[in-house]
PDB file of C-alpha atoms in Angstrom:
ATOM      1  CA  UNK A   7      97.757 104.526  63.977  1.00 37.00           C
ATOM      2  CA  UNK A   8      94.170 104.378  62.518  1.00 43.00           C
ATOM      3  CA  UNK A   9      92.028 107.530  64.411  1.00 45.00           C
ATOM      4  CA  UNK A  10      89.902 105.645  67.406  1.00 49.00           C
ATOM      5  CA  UNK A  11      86.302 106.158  67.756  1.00 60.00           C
ATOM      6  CA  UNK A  12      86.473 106.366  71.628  1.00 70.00           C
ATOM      7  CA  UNK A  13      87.893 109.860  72.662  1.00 77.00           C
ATOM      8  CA  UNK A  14      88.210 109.674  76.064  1.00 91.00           C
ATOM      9  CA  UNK A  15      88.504 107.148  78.613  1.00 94.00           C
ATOM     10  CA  UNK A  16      87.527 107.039  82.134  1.00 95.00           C
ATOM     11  CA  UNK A  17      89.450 104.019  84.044  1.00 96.00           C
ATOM     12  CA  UNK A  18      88.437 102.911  87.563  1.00 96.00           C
ATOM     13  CA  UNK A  19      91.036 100.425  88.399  1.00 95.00           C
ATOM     14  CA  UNK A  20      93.307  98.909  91.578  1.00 92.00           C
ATOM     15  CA  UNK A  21      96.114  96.441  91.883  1.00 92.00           C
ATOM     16  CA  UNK A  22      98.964  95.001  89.807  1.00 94.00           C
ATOM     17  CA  UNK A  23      95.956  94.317  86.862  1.00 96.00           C
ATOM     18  CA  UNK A  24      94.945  98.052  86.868  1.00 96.00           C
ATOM     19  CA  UNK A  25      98.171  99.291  86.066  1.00 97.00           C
ATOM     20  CA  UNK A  26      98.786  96.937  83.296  1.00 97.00           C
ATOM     21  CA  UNK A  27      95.803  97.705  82.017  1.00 97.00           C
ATOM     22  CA  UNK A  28      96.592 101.852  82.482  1.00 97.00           C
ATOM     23  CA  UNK A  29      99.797 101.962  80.746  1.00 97.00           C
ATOM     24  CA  UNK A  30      98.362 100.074  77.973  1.00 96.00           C
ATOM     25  CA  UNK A  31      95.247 102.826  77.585  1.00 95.00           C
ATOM     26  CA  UNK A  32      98.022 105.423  77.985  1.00 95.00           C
ATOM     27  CA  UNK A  33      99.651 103.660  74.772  1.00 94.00           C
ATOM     28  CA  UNK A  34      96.530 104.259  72.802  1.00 91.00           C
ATOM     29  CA  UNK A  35      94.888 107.238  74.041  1.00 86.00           C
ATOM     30  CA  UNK A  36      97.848 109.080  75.495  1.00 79.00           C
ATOM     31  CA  UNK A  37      96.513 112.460  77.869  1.00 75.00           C
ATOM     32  CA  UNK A  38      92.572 111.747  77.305  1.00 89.00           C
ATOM     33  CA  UNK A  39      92.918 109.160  79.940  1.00 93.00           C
ATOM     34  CA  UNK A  40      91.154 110.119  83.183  1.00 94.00           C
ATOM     35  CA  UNK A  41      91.925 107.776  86.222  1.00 96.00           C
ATOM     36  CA  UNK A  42      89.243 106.301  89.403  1.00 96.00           C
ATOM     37  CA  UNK A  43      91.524 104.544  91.871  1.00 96.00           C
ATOM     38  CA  UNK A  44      92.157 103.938  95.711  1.00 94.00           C
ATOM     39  CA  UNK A  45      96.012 102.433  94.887  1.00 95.00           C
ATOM     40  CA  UNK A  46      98.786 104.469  95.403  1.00 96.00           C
ATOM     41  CA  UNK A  47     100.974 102.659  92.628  1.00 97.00           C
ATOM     42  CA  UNK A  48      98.520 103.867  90.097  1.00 97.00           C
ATOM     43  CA  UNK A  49      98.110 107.560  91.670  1.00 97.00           C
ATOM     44  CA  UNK A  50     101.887 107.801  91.312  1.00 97.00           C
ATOM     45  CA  UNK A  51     102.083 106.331  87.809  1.00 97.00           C
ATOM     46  CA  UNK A  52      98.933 108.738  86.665  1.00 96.00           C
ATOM     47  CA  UNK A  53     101.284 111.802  88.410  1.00 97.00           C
ATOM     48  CA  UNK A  54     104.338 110.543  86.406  1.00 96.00           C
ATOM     49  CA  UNK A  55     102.343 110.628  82.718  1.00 95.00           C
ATOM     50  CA  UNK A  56     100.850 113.686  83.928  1.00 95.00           C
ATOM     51  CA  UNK A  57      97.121 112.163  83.893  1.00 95.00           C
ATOM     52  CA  UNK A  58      93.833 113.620  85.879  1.00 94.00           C
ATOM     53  CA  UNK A  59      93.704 111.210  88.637  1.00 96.00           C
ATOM     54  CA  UNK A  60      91.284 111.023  91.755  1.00 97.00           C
ATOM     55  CA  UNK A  61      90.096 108.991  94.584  1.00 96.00           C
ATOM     56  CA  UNK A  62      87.437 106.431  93.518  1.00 94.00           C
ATOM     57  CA  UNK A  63      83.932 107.725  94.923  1.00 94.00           C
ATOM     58  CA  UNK A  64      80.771 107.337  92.940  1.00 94.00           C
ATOM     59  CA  UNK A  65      80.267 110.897  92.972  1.00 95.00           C
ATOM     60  CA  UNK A  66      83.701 111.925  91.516  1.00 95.00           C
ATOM     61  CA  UNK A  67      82.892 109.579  89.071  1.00 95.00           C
ATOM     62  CA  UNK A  68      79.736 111.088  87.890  1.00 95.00           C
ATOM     63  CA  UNK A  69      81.192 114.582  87.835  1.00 94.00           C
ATOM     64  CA  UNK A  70      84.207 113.242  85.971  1.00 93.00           C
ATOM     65  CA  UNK A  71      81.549 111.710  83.281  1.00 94.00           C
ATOM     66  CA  UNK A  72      79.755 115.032  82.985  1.00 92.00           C
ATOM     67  CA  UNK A  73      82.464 116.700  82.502  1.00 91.00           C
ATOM     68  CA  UNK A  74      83.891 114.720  79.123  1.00 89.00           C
ATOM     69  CA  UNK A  75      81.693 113.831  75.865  1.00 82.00           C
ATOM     70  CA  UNK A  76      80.240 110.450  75.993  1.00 80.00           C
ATOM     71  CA  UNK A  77      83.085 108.664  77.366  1.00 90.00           C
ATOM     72  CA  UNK A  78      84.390 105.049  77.585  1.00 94.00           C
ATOM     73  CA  UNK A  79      84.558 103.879  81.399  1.00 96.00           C
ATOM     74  CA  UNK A  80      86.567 100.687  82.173  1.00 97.00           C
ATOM     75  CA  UNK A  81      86.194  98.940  85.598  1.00 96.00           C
ATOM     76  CA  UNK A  82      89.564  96.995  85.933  1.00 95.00           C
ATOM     77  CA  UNK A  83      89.532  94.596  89.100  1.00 85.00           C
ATOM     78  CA  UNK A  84      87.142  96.821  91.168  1.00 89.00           C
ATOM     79  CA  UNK A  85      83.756  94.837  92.998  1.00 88.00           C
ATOM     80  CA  UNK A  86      82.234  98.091  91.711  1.00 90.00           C
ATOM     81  CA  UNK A  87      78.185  98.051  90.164  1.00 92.00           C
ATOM     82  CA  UNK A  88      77.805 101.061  88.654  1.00 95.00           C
ATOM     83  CA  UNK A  89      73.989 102.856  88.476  1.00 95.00           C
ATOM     84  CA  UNK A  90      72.260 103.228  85.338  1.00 95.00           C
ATOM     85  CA  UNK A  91      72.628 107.380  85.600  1.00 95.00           C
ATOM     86  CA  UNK A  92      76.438 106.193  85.254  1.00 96.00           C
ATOM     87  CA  UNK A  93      76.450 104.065  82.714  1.00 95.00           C
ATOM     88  CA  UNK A  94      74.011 105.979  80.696  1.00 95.00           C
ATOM     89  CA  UNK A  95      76.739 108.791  80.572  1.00 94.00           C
ATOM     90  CA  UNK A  96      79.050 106.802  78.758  1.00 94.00           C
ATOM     91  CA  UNK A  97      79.367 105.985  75.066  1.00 90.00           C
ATOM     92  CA  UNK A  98      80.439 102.559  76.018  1.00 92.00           C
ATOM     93  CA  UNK A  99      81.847 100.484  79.075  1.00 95.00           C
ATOM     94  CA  UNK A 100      84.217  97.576  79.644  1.00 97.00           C
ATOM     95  CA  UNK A 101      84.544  95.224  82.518  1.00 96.00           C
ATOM     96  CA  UNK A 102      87.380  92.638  82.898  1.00 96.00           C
ATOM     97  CA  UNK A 103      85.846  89.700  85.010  1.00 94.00           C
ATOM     98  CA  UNK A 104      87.769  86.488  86.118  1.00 93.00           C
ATOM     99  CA  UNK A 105      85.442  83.858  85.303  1.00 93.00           C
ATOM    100  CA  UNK A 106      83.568  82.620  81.946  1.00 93.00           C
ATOM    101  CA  UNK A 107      80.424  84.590  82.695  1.00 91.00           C
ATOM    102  CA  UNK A 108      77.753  83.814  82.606  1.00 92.00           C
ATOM    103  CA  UNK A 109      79.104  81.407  85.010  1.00 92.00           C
ATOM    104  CA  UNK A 110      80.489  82.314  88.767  1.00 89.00           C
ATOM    105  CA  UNK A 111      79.440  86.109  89.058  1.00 91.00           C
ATOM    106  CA  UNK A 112      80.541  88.102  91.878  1.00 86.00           C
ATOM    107  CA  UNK A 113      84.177  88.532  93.561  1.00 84.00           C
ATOM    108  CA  UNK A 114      85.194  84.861  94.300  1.00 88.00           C
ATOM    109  CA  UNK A 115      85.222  83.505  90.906  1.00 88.00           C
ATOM    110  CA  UNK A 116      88.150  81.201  90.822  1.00 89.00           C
ATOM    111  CA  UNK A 117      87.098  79.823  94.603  1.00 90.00           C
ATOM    112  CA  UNK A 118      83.144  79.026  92.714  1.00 90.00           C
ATOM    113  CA  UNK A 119      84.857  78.016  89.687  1.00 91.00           C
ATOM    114  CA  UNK A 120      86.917  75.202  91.294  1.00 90.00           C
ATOM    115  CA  UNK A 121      83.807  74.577  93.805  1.00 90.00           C
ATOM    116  CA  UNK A 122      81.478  74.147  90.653  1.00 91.00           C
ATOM    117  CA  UNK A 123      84.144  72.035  88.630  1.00 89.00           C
ATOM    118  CA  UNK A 124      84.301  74.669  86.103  1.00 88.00           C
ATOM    119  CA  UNK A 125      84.114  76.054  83.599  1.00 94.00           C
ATOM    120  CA  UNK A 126      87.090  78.490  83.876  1.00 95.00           C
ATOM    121  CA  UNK A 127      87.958  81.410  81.777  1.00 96.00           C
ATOM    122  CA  UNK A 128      87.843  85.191  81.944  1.00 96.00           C
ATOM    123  CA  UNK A 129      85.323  87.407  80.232  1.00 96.00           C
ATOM    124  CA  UNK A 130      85.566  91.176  78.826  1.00 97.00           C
ATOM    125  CA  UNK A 131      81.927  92.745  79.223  1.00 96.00           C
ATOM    126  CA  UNK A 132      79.622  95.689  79.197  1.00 96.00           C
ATOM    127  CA  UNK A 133      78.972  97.107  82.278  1.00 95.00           C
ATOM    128  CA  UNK A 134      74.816  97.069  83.237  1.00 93.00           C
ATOM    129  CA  UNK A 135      73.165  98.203  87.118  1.00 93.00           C
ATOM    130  CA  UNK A 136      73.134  94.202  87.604  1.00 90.00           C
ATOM    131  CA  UNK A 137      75.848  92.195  88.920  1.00 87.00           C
ATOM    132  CA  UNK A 138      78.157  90.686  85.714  1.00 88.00           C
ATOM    133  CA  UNK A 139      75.189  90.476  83.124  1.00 90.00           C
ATOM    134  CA  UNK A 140      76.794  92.783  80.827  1.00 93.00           C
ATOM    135  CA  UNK A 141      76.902  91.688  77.631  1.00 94.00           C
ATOM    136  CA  UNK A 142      80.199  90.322  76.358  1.00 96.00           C
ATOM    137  CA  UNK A 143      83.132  91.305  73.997  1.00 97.00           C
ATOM    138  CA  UNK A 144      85.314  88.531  74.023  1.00 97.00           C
ATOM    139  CA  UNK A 145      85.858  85.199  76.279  1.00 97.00           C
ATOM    140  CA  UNK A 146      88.914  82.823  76.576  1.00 97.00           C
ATOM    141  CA  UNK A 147      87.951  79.333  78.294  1.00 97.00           C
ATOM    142  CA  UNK A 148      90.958  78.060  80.053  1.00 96.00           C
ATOM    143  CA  UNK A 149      91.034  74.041  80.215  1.00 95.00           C
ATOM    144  CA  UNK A 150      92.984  72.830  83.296  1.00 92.00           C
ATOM    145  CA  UNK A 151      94.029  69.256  83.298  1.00 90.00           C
ATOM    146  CA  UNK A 152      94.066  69.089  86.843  1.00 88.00           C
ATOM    147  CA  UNK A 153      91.840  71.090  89.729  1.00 83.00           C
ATOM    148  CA  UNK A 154      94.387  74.022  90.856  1.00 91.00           C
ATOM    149  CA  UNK A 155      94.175  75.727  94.268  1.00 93.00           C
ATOM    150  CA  UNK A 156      92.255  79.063  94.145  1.00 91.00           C
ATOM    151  CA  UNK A 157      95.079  81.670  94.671  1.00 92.00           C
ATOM    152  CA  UNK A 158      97.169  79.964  91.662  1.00 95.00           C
ATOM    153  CA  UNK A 159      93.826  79.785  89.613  1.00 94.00           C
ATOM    154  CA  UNK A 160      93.118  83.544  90.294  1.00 92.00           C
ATOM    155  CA  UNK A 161      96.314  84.155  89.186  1.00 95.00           C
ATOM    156  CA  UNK A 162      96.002  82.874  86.035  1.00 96.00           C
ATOM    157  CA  UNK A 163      92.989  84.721  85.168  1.00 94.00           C
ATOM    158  CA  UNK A 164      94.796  87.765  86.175  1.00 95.00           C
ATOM    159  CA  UNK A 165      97.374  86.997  83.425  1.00 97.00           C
ATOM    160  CA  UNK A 166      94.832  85.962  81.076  1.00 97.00           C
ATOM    161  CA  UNK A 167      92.614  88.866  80.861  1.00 97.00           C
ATOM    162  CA  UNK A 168      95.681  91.026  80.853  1.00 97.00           C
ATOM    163  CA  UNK A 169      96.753  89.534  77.495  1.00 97.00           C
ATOM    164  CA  UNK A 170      92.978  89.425  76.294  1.00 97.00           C
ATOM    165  CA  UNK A 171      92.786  93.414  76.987  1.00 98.00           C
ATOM    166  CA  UNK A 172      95.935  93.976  75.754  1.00 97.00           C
ATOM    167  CA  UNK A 173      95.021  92.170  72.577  1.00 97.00           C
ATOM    168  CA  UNK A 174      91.579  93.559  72.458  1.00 97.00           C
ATOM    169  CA  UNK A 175      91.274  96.900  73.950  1.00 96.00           C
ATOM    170  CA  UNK A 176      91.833  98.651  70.260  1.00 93.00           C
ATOM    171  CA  UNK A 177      89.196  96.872  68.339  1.00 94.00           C
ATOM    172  CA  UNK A 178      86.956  97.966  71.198  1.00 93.00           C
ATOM    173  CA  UNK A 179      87.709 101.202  71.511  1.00 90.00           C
ATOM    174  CA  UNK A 180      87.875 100.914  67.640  1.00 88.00           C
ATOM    175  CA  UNK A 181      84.004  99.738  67.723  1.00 85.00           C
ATOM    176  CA  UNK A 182      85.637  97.017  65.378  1.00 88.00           C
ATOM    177  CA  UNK A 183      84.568  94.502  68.158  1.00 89.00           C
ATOM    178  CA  UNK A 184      80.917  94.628  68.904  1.00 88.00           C
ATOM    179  CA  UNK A 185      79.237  92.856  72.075  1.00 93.00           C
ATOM    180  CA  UNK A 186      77.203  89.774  72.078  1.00 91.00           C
ATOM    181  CA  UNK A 187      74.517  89.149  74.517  1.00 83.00           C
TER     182      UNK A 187
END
């Protein structure tokens, strides 16, 4: 495996998407993962590889950042905005968001999505102080021949930007995949 230019990695993540996206960074980057969450599934999989793991606070985040060389922070399915002092700390940052930014920002994506009549897709990011106007690594549009309820929708972009990470996440970390405003 070709030597990655991101040495450590500081993941604030929660739910089912979190985890995927954990074991996959644990793939990569092995022990130099450091883990942010409130979901017990996570804590007990971080115990298990033997990873630092803490509660998510915005304080033990910024101690955790001092604490490691210019680090890459991910934000997996967390409603989290992170100050500038944070992101400033950090050599680079990733955000998985369920829509096609710069469209439907915020939480309720797929709901605004179908509301708005599209267009749907899921977006890997930077992370800025402002609300999803980081700028992006990679999109996928999703075309949906007919309008699907919200909770099946969501779904989907759950499953989508767990394949787009997966596929992704080592030419990012790599710096072999650049951002675009």
């Amino acid at each position: 495996m070709k030597e990655q230019a991101i040495k450590n990695v500081v993941i604030v993540c929660d739910k089912a998407l979190g985890l995927n996206c954990l074991k996959k960074l644990v793939s990569l980057r092995g022990d130099s993962v450091v883990v942010l969450t409130k979901t017990q599934e996570i804590t007990e999989y971080a115990d298990y590889k033997g990873l630092k793991h803490y509660p998510y606070e915005i304080e033990i985040l910024k101690e955790r950042l001092k604490e490691l060389y210019m680090p890459f922070l991910v934000n997996v399915w967390t409603p989290n905005i992170y100050p500038e002092e944070v992101i400033s700390m950090c050599a680079s940052t990733l955000n998985l968001h369920p829509s096609l930014l710069p469209f439907y920002k915020g939480s309720h994506c797929a709901t605004q999505a179908i509301l708005g009549g599209g267009p749907f897709g899921v977006s890997l990011t930077t992370m800025t102080n402002e609300l999803d106007r980081g700028m992006i690594y990679i999109q996928e549009e999703i075309y949906l021949e007919d309008i699907i309820p919200a909770g099946a929708l969501q779904a989907l972009y759950l499953e989508r930007l767990r394949i787009l990470f997966d596929t992704h996440i080592s030419d990012i970390m790599m710096m072999e995949c650049t951002p675009r405003s």
